PDB file of C-alpha atoms in Angstrom:
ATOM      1  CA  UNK Y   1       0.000   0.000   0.000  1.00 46.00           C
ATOM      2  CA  UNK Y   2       3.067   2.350  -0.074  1.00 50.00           C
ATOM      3  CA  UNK Y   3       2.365   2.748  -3.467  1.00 52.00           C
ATOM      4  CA  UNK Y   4      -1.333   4.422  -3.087  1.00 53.00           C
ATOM      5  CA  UNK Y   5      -0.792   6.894  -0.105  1.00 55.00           C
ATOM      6  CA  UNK Y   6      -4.415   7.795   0.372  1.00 53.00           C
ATOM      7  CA  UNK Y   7      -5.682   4.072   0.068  1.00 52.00           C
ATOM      8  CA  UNK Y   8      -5.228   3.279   3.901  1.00 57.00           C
ATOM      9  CA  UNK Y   9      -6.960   6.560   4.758  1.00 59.00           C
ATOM     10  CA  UNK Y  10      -9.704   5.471   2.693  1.00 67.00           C
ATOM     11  CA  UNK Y  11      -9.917   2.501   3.749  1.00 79.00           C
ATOM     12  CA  UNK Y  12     -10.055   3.465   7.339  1.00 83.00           C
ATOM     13  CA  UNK Y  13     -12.678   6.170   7.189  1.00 80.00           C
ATOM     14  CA  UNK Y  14     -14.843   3.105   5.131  1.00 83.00           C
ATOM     15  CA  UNK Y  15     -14.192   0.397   7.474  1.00 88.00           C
ATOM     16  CA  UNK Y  16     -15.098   3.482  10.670  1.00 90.00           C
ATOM     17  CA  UNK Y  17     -18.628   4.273   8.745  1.00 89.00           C
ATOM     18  CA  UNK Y  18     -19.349   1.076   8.653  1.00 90.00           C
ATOM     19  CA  UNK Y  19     -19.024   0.422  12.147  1.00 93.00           C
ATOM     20  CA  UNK Y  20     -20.822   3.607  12.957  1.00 93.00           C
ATOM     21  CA  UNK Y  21     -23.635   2.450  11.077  1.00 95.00           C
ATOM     22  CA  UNK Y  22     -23.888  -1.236  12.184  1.00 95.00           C
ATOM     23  CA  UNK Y  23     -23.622   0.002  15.940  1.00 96.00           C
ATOM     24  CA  UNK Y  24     -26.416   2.548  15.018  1.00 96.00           C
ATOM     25  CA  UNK Y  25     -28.181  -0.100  13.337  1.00 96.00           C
ATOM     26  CA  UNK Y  26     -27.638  -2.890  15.877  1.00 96.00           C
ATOM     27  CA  UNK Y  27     -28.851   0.015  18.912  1.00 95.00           C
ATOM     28  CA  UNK Y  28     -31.890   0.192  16.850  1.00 95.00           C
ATOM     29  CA  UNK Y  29     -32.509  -3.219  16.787  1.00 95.00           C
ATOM     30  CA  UNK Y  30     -32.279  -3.846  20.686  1.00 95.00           C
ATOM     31  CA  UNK Y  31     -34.192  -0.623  21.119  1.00 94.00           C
ATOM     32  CA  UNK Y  32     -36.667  -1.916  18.930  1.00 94.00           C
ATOM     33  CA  UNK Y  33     -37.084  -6.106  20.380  1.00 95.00           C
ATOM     34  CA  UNK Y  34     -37.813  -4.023  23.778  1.00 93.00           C
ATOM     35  CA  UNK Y  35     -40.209  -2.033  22.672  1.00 92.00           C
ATOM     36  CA  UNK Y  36     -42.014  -5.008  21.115  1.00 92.00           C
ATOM     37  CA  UNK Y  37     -41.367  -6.890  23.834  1.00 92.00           C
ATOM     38  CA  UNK Y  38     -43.003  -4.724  26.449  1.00 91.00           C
ATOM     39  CA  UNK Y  39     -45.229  -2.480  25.046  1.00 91.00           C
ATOM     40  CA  UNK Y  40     -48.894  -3.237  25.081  1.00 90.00           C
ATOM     41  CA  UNK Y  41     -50.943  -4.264  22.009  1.00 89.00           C
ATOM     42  CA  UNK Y  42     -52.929  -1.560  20.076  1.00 89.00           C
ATOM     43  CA  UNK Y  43     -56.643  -2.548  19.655  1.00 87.00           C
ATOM     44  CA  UNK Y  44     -56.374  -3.593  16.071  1.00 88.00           C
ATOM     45  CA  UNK Y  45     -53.208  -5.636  16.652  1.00 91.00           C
ATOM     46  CA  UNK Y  46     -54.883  -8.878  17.229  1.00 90.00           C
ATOM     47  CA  UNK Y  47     -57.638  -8.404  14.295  1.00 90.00           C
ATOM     48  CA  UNK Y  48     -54.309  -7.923  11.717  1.00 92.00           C
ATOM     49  CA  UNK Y  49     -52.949 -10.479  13.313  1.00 93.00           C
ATOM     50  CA  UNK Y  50     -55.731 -12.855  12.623  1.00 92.00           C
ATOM     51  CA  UNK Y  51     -56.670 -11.719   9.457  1.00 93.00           C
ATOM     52  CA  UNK Y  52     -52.725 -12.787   7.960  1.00 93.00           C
ATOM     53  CA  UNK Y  53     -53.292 -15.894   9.860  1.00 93.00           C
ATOM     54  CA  UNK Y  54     -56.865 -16.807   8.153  1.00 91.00           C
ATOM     55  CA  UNK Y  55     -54.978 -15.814   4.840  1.00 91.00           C
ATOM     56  CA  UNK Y  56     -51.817 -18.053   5.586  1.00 91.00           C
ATOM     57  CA  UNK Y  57     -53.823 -20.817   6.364  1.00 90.00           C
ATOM     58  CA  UNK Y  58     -56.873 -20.904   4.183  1.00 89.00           C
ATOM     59  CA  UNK Y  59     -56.816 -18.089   1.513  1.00 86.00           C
ATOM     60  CA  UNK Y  60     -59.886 -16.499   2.108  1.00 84.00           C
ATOM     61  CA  UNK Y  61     -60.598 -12.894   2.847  1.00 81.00           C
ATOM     62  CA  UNK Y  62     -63.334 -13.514   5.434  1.00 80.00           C
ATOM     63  CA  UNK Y  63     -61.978 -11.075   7.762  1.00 82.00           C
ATOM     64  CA  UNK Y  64     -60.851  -7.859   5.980  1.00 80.00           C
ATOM     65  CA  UNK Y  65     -61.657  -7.799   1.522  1.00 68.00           C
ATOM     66  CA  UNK Y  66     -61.707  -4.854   1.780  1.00 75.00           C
ATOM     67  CA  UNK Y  67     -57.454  -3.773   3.124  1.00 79.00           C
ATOM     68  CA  UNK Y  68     -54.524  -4.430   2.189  1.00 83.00           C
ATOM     69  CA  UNK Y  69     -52.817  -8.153   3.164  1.00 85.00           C
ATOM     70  CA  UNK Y  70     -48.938  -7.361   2.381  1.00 91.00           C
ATOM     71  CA  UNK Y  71     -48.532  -6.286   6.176  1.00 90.00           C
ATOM     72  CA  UNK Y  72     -50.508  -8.842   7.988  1.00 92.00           C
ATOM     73  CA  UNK Y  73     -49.404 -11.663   5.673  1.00 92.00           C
ATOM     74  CA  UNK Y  74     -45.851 -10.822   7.181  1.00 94.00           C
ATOM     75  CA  UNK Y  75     -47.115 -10.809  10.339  1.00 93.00           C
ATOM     76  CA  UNK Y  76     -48.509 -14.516  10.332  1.00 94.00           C
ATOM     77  CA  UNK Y  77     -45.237 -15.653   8.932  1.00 95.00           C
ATOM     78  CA  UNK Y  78     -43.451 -15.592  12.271  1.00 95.00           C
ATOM     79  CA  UNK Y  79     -45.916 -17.015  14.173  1.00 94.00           C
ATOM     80  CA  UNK Y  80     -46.886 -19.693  11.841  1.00 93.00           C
ATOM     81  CA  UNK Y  81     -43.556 -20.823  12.179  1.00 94.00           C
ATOM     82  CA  UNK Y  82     -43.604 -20.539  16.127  1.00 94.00           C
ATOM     83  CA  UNK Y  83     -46.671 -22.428  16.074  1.00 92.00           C
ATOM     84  CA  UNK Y  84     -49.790 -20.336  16.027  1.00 93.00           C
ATOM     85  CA  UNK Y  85     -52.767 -21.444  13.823  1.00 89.00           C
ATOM     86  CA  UNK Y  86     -55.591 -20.264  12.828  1.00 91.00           C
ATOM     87  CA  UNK Y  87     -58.587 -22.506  14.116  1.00 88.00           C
ATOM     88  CA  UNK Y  88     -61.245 -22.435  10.819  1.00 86.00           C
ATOM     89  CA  UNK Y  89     -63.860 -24.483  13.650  1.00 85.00           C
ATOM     90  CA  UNK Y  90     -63.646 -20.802  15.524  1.00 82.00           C
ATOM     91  CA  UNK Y  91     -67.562 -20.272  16.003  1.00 83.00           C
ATOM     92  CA  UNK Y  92     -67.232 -16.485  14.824  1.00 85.00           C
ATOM     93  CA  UNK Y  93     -64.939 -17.759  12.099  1.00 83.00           C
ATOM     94  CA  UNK Y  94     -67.813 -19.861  10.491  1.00 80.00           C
ATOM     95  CA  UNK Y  95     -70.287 -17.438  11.026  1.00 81.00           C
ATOM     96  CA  UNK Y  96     -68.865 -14.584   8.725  1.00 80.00           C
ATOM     97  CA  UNK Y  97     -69.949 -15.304   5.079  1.00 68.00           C
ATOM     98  CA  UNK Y  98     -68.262 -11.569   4.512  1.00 53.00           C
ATOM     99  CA  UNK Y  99     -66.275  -9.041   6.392  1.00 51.00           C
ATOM    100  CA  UNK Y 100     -69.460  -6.782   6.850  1.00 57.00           C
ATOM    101  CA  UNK Y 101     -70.623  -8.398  10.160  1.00 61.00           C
ATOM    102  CA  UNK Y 102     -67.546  -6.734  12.113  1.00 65.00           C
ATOM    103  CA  UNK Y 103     -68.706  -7.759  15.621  1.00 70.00           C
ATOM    104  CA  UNK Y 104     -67.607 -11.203  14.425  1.00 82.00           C
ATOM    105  CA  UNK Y 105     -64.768 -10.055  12.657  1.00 85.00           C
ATOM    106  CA  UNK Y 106     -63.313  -8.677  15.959  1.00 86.00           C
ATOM    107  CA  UNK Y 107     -64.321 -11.361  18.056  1.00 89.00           C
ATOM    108  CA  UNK Y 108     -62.503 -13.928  15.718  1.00 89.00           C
ATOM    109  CA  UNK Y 109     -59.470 -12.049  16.021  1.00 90.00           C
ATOM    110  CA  UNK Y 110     -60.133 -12.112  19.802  1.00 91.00           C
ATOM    111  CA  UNK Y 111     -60.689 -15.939  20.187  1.00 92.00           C
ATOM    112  CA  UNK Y 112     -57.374 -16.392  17.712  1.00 92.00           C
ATOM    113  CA  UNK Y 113     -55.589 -14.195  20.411  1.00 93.00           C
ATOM    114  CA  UNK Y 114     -56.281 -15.603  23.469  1.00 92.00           C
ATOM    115  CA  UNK Y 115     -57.516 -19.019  22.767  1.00 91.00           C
ATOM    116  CA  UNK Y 116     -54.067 -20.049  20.655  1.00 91.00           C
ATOM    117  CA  UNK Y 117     -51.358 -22.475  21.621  1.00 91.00           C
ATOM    118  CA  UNK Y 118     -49.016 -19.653  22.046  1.00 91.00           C
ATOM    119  CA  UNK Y 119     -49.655 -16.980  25.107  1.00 93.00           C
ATOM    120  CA  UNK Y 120     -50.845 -13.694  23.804  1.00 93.00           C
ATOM    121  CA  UNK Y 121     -48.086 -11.462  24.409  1.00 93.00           C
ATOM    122  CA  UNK Y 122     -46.015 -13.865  22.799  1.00 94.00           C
ATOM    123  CA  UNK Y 123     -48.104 -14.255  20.000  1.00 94.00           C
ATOM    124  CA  UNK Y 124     -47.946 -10.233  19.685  1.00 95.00           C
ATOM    125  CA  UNK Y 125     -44.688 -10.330  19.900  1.00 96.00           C
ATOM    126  CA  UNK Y 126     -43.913 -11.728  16.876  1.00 96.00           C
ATOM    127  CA  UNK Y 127     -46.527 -10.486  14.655  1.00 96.00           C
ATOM    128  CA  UNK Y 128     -44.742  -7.278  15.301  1.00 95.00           C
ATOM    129  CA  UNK Y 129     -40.795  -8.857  14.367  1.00 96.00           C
ATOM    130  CA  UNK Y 130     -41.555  -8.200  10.284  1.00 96.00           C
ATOM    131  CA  UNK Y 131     -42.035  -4.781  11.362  1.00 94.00           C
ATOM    132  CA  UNK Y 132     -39.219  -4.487  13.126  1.00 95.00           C
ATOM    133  CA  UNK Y 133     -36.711  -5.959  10.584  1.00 96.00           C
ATOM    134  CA  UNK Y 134     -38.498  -3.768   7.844  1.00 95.00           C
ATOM    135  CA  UNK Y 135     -37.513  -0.535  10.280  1.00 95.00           C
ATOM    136  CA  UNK Y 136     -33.879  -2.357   9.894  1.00 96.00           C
ATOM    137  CA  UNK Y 137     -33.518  -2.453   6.374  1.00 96.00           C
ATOM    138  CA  UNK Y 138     -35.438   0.795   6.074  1.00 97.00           C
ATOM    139  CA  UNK Y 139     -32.496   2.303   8.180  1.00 96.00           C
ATOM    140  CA  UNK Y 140     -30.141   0.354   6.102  1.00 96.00           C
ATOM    141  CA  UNK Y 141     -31.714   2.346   2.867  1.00 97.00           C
ATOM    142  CA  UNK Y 142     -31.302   5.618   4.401  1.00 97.00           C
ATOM    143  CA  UNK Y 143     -27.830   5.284   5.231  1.00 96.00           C
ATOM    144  CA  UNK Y 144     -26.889   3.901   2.079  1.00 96.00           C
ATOM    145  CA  UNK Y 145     -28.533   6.683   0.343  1.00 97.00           C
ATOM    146  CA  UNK Y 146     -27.952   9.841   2.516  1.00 96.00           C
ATOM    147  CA  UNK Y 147     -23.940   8.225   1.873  1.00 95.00           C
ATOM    148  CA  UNK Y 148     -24.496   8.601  -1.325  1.00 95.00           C
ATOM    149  CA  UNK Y 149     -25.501  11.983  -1.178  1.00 96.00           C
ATOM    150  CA  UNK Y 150     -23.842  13.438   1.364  1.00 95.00           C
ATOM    151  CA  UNK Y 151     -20.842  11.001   2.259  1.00 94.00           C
ATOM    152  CA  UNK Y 152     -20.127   9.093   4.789  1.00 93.00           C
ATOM    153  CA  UNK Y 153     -20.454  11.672   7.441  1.00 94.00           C
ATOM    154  CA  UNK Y 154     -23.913  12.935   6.013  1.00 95.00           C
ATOM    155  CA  UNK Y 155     -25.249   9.185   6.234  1.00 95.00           C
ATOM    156  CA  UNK Y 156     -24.458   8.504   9.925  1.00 96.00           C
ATOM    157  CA  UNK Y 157     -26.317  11.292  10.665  1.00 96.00           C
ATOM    158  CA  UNK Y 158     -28.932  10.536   8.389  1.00 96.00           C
ATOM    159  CA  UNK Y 159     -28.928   7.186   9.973  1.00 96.00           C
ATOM    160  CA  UNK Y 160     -29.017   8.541  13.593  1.00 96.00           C
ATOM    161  CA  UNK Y 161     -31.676  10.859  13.253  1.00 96.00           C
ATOM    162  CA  UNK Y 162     -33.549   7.673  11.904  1.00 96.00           C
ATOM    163  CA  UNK Y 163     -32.343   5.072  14.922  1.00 95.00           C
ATOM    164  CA  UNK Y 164     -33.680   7.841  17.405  1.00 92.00           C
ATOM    165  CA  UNK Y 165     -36.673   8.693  16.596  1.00 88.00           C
ATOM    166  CA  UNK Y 166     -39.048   7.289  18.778  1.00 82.00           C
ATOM    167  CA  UNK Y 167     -41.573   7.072  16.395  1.00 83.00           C
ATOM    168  CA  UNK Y 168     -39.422   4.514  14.011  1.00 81.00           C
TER     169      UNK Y 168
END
C-alpha cells in the first residue's frame, strides 16, 4: 500500500462508517425487540394479526376484503412458524360469510388471540418482528442513500436521526 498513499486513509474512514452504522443499526434493533417486547398491544393488533393468519392458512378474505394483506401476511409468517394457527372451527370464524358483520370479525381475532397455543403477548410479539426488521432495512436504505448523497459523514447522521426517533 506504499504505493497508493491515500488508500489506507480510505480505507479506514470506510471500514469506521461502517461500524458507525452497524452500531447505530444494531442500537436500533435492541431498542426496537424491547419495545415489542413490552409495550402493550394496540386494539387492532390482534384483528391484523388474525386476518394474515386466516390468509396463511386458508386463503380467504373472510376477515378484511376490503385492506390491504402485504402487512398482515408478514405478520402470520413468524408465528406460523412458532406455532400459532388459525382454528377455521372458531364459532365467529364460520359465522362470517363476509367481512361486513364486524362484531364477528373482531371477536374472531379475539378468540385467535387468546384461545391459541401460544400466550398472547407472545403471539404479539412476533406479529410485530416483520415490522421491526423492515424498520432495519429501512435504516439500512437511508444510510446507504444519505452516503451517497452526502458522504459518509452525512449518512451517519442521516442514519441517527432515523435510529432515534421514537416514532421509528
Amino acid at each position: 500500500m506504499t504505493g497508493f498513499p491515500g488508500l489506507a486513509g480510505k480505507n479506514r474512514a470506510g471500514l469506521l462508517a461502517g461500524l458507525g452504522a452497524f452500531f447505530l443499526l444494531a442500537v436500533f434493533l435492541v431498542r426496537g425487540v424491547g419495545y415489542i417486547s413490552y409495550s402493550s398491544p394496540t386494539y387492532d393488533e390482534a384483528y391484523y394479526a388474525a386476518y394474515g393468519a386466516s390468509l396463511l392458512e386458508t386463503g380467504q378474505w373472510r376477515l378484511a376484503a376490503d385492506k390491504p394483506n402485504l402487512a398482515p401476511l408478514l405478520a402470520a409468517i413468524p408465528l406460523r412458524a412458532a406455532g400459532a394457527r388459525f382454528d377455521t372451527g372458531n364459532r365467529y370464524w364460520r359465522s362470517l360469510e363476509s367481512a361486513q358483520d364486524y362484531g364477528d370479525v373482531w371477536l374472531c381475532a379475539l378468540d385467535f388471540l387468546h384461545k391459541n397455543v401460544l400466550p398472547a403477548d407472545r403471539l404479539i410479539f412476533y406479529a410485530r418482528l416483520p415490522g421491526l426488521l423492515l424498520g432495519l432495512l429501512t435504516g439500512l436504505a437511508v444510510y446507504a442513500w444519505s452516503s451517497r448523497l452526502y458522504g459518509r459523514a452525512g449518512g451517519l447522521l442521516s442514519l441517527f436521526l432515523f435510529a432515534s426517533c421514537p416514532n421509528i
